[in-house]
Coordinates of C-alpha atoms in Angstrom, one line a residue:
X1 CA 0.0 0.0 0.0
X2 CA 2.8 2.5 1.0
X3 CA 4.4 1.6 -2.4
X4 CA 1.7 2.9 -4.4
X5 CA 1.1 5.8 -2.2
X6 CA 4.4 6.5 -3.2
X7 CA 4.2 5.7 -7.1
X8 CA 0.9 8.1 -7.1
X9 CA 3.1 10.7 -5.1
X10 CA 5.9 10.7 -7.8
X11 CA 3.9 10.9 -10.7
X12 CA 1.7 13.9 -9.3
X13 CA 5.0 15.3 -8.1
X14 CA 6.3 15.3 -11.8
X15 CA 3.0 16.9 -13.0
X16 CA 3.2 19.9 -10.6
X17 CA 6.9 20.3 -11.6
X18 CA 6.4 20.1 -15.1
X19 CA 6.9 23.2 -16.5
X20 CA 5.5 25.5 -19.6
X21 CA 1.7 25.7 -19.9
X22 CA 0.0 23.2 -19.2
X23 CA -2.9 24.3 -21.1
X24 CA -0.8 24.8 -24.2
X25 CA 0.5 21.2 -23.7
X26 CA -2.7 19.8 -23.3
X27 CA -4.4 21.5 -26.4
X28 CA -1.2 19.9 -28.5
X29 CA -1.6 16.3 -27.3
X30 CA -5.4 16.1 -28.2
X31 CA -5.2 17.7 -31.6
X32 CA -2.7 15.0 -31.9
X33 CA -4.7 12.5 -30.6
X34 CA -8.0 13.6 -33.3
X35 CA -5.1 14.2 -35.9
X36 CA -4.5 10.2 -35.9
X37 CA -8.4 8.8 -35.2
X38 CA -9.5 11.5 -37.6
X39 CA -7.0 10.7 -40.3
X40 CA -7.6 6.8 -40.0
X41 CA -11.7 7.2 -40.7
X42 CA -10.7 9.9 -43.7
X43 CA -8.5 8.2 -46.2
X44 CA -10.0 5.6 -47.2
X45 CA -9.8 7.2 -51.0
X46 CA -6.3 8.2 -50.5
X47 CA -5.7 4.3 -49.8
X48 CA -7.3 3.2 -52.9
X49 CA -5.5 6.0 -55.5
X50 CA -1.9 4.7 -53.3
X51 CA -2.7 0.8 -53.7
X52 CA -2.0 0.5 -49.8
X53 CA -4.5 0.4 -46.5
X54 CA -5.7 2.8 -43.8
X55 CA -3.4 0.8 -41.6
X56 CA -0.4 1.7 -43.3
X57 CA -1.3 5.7 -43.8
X58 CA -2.5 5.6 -40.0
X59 CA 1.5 4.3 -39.1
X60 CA 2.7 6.4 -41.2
X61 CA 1.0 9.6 -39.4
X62 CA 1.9 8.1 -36.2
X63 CA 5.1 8.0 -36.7
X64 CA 4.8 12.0 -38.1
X65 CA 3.1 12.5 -34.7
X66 CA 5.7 11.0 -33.0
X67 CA 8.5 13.1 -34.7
X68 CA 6.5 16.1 -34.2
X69 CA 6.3 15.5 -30.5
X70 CA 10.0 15.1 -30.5
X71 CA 10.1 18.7 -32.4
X72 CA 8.2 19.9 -29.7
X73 CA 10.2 18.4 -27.3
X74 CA 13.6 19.8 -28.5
X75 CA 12.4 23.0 -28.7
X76 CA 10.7 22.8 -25.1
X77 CA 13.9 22.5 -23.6
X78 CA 15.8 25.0 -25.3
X79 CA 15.9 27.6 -22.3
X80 CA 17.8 30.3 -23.7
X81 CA 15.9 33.2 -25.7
X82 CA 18.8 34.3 -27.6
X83 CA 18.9 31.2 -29.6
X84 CA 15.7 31.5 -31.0
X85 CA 16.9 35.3 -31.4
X86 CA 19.8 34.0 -33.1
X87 CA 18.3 31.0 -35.6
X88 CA 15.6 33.9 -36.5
X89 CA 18.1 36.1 -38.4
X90 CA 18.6 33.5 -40.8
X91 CA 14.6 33.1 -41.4
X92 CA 14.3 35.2 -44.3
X93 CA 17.2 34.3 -46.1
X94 CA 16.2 30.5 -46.1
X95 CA 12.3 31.0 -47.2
X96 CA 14.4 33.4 -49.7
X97 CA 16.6 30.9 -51.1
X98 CA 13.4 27.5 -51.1
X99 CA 10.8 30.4 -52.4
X100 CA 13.7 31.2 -55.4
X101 CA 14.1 27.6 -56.3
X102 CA 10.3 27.0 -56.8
X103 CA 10.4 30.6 -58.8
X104 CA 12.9 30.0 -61.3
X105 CA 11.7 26.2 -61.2
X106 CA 15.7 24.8 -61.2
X107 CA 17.3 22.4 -58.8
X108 CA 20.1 23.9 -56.7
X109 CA 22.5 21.2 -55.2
X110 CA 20.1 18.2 -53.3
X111 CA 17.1 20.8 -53.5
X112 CA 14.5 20.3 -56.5
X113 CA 11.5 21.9 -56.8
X114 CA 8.6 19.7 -57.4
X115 CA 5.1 20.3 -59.6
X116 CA 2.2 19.2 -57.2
X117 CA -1.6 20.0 -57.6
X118 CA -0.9 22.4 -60.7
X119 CA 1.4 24.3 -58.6
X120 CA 5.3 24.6 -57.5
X121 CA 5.0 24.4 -54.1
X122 CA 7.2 21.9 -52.9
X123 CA 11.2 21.7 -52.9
X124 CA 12.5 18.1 -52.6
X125 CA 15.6 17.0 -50.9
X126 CA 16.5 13.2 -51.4
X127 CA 12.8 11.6 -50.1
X128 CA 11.8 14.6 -47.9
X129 CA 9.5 16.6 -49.2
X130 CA 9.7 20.4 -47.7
X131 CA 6.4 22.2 -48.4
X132 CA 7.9 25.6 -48.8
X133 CA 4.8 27.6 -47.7
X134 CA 4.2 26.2 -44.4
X135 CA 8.2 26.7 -44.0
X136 CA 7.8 30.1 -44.6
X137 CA 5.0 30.9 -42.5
X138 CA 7.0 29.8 -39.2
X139 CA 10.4 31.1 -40.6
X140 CA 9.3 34.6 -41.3
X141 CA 7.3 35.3 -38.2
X142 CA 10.8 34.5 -36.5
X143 CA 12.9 36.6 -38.3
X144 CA 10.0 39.6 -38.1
X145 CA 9.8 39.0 -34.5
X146 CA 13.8 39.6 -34.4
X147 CA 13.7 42.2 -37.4
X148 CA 11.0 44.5 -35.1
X149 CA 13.2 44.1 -32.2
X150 CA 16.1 45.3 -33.5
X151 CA 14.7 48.2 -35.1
X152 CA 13.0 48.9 -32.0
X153 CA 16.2 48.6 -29.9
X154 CA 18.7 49.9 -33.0
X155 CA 20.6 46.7 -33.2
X156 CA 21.4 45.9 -36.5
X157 CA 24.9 45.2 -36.8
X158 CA 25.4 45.1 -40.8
X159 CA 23.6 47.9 -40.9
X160 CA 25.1 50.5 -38.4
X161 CA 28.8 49.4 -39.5
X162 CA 27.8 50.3 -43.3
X163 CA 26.3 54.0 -41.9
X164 CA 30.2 54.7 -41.3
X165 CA 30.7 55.2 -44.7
X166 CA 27.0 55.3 -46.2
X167 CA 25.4 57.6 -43.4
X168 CA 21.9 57.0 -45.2
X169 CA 21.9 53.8 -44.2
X170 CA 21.7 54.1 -40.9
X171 CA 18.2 56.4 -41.0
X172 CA 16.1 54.6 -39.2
X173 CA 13.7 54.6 -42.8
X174 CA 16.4 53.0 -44.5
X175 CA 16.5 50.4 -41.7
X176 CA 13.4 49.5 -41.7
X177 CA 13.2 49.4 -45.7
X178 CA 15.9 46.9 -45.7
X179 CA 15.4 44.7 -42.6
X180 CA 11.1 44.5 -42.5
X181 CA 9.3 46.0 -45.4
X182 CA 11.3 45.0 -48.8
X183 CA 11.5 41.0 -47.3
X184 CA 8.2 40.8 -46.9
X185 CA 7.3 42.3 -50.3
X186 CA 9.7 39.8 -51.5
X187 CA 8.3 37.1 -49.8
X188 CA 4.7 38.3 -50.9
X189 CA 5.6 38.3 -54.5
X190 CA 7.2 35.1 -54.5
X191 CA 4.3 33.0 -53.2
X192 CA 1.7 35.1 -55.4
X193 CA 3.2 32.6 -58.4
X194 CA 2.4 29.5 -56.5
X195 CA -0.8 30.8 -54.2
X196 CA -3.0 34.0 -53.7
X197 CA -4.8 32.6 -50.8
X198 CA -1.0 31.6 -48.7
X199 CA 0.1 35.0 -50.2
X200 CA -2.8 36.7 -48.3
X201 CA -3.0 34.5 -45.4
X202 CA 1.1 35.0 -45.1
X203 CA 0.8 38.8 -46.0
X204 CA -1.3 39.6 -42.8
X205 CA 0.5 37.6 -40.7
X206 CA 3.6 39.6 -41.6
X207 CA 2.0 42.7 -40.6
X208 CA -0.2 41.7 -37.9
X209 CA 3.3 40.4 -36.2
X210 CA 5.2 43.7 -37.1
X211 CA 2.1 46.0 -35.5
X212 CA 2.9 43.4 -32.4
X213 CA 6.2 43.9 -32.4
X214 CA 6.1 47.5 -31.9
X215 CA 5.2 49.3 -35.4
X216 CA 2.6 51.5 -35.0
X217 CA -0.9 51.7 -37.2
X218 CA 0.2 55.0 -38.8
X219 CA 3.4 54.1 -39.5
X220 CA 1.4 50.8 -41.7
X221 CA -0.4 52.9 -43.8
X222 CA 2.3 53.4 -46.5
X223 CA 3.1 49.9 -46.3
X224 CA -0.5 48.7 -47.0
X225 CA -0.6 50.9 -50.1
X226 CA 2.2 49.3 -51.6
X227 CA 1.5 45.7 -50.6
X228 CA -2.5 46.7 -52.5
X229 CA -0.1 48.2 -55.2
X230 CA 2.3 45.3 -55.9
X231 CA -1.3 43.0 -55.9
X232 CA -2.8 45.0 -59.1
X233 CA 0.7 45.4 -60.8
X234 CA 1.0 41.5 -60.9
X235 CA -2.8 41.3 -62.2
X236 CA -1.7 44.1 -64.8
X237 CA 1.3 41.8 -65.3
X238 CA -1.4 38.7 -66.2
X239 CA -3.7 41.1 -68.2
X240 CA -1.2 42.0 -70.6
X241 CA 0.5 38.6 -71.0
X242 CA -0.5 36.9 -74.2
X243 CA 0.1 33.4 -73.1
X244 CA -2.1 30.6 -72.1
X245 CA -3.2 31.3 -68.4
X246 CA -1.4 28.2 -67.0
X247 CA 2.0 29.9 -68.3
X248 CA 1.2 33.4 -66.9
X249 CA 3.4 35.0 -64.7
X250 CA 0.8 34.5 -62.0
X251 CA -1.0 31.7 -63.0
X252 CA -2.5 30.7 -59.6
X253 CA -3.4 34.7 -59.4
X254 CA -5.7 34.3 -62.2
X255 CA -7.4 30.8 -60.8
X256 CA -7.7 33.1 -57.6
X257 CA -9.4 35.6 -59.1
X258 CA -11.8 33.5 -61.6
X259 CA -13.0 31.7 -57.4
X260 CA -14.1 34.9 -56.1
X261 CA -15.8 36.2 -59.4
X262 CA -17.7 32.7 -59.3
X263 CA -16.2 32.4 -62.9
X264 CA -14.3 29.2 -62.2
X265 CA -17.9 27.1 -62.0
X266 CA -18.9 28.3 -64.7
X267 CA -15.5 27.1 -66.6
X268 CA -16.0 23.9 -64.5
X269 CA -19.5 22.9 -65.8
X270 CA -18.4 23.8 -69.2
X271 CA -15.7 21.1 -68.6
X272 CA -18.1 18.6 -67.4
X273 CA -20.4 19.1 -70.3
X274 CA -17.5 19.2 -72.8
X275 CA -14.9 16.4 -72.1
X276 CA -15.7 13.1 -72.3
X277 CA -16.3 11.0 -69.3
X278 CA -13.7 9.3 -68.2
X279 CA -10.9 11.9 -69.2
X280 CA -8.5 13.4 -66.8
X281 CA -9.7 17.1 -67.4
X282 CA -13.3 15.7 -66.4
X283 CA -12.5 13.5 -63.2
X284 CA -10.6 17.3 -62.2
X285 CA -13.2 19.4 -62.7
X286 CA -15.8 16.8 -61.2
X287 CA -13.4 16.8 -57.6
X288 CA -13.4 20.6 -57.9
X289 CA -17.2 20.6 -58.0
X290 CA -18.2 17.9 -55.4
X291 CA -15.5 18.8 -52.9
X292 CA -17.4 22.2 -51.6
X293 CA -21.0 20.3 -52.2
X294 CA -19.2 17.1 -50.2
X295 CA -18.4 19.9 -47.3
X296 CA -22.0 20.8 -46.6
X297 CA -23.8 17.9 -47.0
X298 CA -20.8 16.1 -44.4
X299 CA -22.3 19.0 -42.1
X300 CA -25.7 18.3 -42.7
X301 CA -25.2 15.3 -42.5
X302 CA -23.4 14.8 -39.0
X303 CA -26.0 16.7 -37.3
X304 CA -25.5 17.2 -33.6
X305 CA -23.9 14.0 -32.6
X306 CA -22.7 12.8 -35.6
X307 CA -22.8 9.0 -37.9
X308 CA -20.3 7.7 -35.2
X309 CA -16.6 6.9 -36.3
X310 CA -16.3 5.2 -39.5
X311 CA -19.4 5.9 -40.8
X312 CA -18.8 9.1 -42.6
X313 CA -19.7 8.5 -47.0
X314 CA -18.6 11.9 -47.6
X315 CA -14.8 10.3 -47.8
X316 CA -15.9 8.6 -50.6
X317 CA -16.7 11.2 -52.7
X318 CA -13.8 14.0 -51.6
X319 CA -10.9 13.1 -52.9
X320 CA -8.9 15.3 -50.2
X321 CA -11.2 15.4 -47.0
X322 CA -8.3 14.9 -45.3
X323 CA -6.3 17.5 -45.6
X324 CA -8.8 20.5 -46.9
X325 CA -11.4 19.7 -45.6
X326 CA -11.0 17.8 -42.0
X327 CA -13.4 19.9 -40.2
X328 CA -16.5 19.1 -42.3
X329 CA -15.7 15.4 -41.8
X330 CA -15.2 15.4 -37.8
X331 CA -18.7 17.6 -38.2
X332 CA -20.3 14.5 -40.0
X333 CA -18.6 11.6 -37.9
X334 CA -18.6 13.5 -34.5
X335 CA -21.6 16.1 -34.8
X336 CA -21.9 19.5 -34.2
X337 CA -20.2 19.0 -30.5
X338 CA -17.3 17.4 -32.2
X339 CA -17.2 20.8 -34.3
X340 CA -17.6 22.8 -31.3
X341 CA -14.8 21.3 -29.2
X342 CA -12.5 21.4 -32.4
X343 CA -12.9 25.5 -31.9
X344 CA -13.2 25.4 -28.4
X345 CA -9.6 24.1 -28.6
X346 CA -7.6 26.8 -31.4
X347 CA -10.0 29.4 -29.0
X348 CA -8.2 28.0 -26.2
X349 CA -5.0 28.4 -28.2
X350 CA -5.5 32.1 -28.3
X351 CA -6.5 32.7 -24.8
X352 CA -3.3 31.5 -23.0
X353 CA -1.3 32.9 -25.6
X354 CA -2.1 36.4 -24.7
X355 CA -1.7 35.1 -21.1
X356 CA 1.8 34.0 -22.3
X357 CA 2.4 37.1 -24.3
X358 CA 1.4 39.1 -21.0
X359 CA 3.9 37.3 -19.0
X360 CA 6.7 37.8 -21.6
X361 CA 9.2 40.6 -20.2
X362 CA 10.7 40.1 -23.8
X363 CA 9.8 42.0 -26.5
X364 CA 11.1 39.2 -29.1
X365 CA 9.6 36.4 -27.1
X366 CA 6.2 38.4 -26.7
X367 CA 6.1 39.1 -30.7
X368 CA 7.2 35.2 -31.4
X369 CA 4.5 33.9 -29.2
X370 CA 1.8 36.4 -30.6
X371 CA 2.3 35.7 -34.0
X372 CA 3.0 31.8 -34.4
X373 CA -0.8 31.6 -31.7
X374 CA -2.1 34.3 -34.4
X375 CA -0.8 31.8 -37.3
X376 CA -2.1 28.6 -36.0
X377 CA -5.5 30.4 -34.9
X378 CA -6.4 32.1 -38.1
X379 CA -5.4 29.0 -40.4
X380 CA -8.0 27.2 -38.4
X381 CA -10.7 29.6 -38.4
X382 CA -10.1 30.3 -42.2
X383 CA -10.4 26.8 -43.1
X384 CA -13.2 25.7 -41.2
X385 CA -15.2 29.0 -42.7
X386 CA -14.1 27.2 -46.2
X387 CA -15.8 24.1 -44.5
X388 CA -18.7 25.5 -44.0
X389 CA -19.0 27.9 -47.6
X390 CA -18.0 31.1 -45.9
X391 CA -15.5 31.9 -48.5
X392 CA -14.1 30.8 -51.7
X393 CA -11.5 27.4 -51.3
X394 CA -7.6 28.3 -50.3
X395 CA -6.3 24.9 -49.4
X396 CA -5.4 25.6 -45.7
X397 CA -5.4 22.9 -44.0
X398 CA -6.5 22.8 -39.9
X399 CA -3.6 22.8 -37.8
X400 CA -1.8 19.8 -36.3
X401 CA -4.8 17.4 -37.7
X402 CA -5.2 17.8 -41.6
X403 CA -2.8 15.2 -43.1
X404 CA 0.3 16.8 -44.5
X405 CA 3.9 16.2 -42.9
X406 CA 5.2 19.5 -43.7
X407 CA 2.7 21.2 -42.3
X408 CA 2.4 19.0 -39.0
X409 CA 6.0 19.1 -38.5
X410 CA 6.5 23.0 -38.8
X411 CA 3.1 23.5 -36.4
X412 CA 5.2 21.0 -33.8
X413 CA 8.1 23.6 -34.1
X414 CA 5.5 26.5 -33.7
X415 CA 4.1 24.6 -30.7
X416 CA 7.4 23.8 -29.1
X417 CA 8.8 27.7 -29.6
X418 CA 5.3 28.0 -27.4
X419 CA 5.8 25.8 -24.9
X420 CA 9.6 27.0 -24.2
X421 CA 9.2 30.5 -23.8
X422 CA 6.1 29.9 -21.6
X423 CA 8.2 27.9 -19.5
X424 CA 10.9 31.1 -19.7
X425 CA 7.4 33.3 -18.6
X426 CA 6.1 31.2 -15.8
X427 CA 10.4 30.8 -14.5
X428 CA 10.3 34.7 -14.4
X429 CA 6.8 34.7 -12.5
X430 CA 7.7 32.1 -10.1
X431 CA 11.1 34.1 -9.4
X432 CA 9.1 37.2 -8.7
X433 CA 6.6 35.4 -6.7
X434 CA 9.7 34.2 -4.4
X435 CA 11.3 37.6 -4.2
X436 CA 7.7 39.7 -3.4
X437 CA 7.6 40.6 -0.2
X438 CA 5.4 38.8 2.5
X439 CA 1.8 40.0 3.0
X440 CA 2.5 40.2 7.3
X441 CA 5.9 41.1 8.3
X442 CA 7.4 37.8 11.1
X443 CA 7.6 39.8 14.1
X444 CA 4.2 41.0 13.3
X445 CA 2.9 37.3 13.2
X446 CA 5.0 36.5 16.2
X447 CA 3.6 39.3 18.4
X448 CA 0.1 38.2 17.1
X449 CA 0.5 35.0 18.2
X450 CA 1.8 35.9 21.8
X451 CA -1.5 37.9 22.0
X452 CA -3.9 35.1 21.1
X453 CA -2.2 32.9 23.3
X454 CA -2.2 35.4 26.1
X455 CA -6.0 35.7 25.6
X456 CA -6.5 32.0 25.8
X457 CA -5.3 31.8 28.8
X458 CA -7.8 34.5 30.8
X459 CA -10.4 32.7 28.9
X460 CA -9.7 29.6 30.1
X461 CA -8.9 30.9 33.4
X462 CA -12.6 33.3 33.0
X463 CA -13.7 29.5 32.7
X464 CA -12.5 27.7 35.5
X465 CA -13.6 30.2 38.0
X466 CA -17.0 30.5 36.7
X467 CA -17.2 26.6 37.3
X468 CA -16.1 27.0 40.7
X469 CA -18.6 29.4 41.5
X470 CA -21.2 27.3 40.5
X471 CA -20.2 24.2 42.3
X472 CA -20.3 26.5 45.7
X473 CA -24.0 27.3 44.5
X474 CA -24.8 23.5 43.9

């Protein structure tokens, strides 16, 4: 018996002393958790098209799980800020060199850019495939975080050892020209060839972490222009390109564009009524126009408590429902509570972040932390809105639970980053908690306990001679 007392002692001792938050840990391990059930009832089409079984994709995302919990790990226990200061310098310049690759569409070295879903978005190197949007989502909300900073605090070396000699680079305009507005026009640019929804989606992410970081509204304004600017050069670009709208400049600009006129159905059902059945131009633009349709009805479908797992027949007819569109599947096998807790937990997300962020005496820490939460909560809002047909499709895919390794690997690194500089926060707290000063001062507490004491004593003595006077009454 005293042997288990003492097992269930050691194991609640290494829960209290666990550090980072809790909360953010525990929001991790069950999107994990629905990542693997949820992917194991979804793929049953992915199965067939691969000639394998839901077995063998279920190990596989179990074992991407299991690496990304390592990720998180790693990073967890990195307990110095000035290394993610550090790695975050070098952000930019490697989304530069994987965004340039898939631009000029060469291999450089081990790295080859690869043509996936009508689209160069992924740089191969050996068997790893590196999916160099969701790279560059995590990699420039580092180096903006340290970019801000060191405007903020006029740290950049390069810079202010150039000013010597070339005293208009060290205005604090040219600064923040060359460290935080012309890389993330760059950056913008660059994805606009492969994606208008991740250039958007990446575009305010940029700026909401900058505005964190310590730019002010006003000083946006200028920026916006530009960014709204560069967006109807590159459609002027299209426009007055003469070639085939697949070899544009911006050919995924144009698809982009054609979704939110509603032009693309239209283009679709021609398609349909056009090409004979059977054709690989048809089975496309049948996909295209189920997958949204597929979406609702999963929704409709589910309705409060859901089929139960395994019963979904959405999967069946969505060629992707696991990755684009996850949420509308858990909605049909899990109900509308399965929806609802989904939310509740990317809500949750943001919630202790801002604790997190509140905690942070850092400036760098405070603007990592806000953006990667902002990241990970707006990617899951936007695509369950696609889910339910609150916007046009942008192939995000929910966080941590869409199938994807790419994606679930760099959201483990986002998670971990999380997790480490919360434990730095709540370190910092519990030093402060130790150093504040006591509520009662000692000798106060002493003298107060001399005083009660002294008082139970003439009660008890009040006591015993009102007992003795009644026993001379008796």
């Amino acid at each position: 018996m005293a042997e288990k007392t003492k097992k269930k002692s050691s194991l609640w001792t290494f829960a209290e002393n666990f550090e980072g938050d809790k909360v953010v840990w525990m929001i991790v391990l069950l999107l994990m958790m629905i990542s693997i059930v949820a992917i194991f009832s979804s793929t049953t089409q992915l199965a067939l098209q691969q000639g394998t079984t839901r077995m063998a994709i279920v190990g596989e995302q179990m074992a991407i799980t299991l690496a990304g919990l390592v990720l998180i790990i790693i990073c967890y226990n990195i307990k110095s800020i000035g290394f993610y200061r550090v790695i975050s310098q070098l952000g930019f310049m490697f989304c530069l060199f994987l965004l340039l690759i898939l631009a000029f569409k060469k291999p450089v070295g081990p790295f080859k850019p690869e043509f996936i879903n009508h689209a160069w978005r992924i740089v191969k190197v050996g068997g790893i495939q590196i999916h160099v949007f969701e790279v560059t989502k995590i990699g420039m909300v580092m180096y903006l975080s340290w970019a801000v900073n060191a405007y903020v605090k006029d740290k950049f070396m390069i810079a202010n050892i150039l000013a010597k000699k070339y005293p208009i680079l060290g205005k604090p305009i040219a600064k923040k020209l060359g460290y935080i507005y012309i890389p993330m026009f760059i950056v913008c640019v660059l994805i606009m060839v492969g994606s208008l929804s991740s250039t958007l989606l990446i575009g305010l992410l940029m700026f909401f972490t900058i505005l964190i970081g310590g730019i002010s509204i006003r000083e946006l304004i200028l920026p916006v222009i530009i960014a709204i600017g560069i967006l109807f050069g590159c459609i002027g670009i299209n426009q007055i390109s003469d070639k085939p709208a697949d070899q544009k400049p911006f050919p995924h600009l144009e698809t982009a564009l054609n979704r939110i006129k509603g032009n693309d159905r239209e283009d679709t059902f021609e398609i349909l009524r056009t090409e004979p059945r059977g054709s690989e131009k048809f089975q496309e633009a049948l996909d295209e126009s189920m997958q949204p349709v597929s979406a609702k009805l999963a929704i409709h479908q589910g309705g409060l408590i859901g089929k139960g797992p395994g019963r979904s027949t959405q999967r069946y007819v969505t060629p992707i429902m696991f990755e684009d569109y996850m949420f509308s599947f858990i909605v049909e096998e899990y109900g509308l509570l399965g929806g609802i807790f989904v939310i509740i937990l990317y809500v949750s997300l943001m919630a202790r972040g801002s604790i997190i962020v509140k905690n942070c005496d850092n400036q760098f820490a405070k603007t990592c932390v806000a953006g990667l939460v902002f990241l990970i909560s707006v990617q899951a809002m936007l695509h369950i809105m696609v889910n339910c047909d609150l916007g046009p499709h942008t192939g995000q895919t929910l966080p941590m639970i869409s199938h994807g390794n790419s994606s679930f690997l760099m959201f483990s690194i986002a998670f971990g980053i999380i997790l480490s500089i919360s434990r730095m926060a709540k370190r910092k707290i519990d030093k402060e908690s130790a150093k504040a000063a006591p509520l009662v001062e000692h000798d106060n507490v002493r003298d107060s306990v001399s005083e009660c004491e002294s008082l139970d004593n003439d009660i008890q003595e009040e006591a015993d001679e009102l007992s003795n006077f009644d026993d001379i009454q008796n």
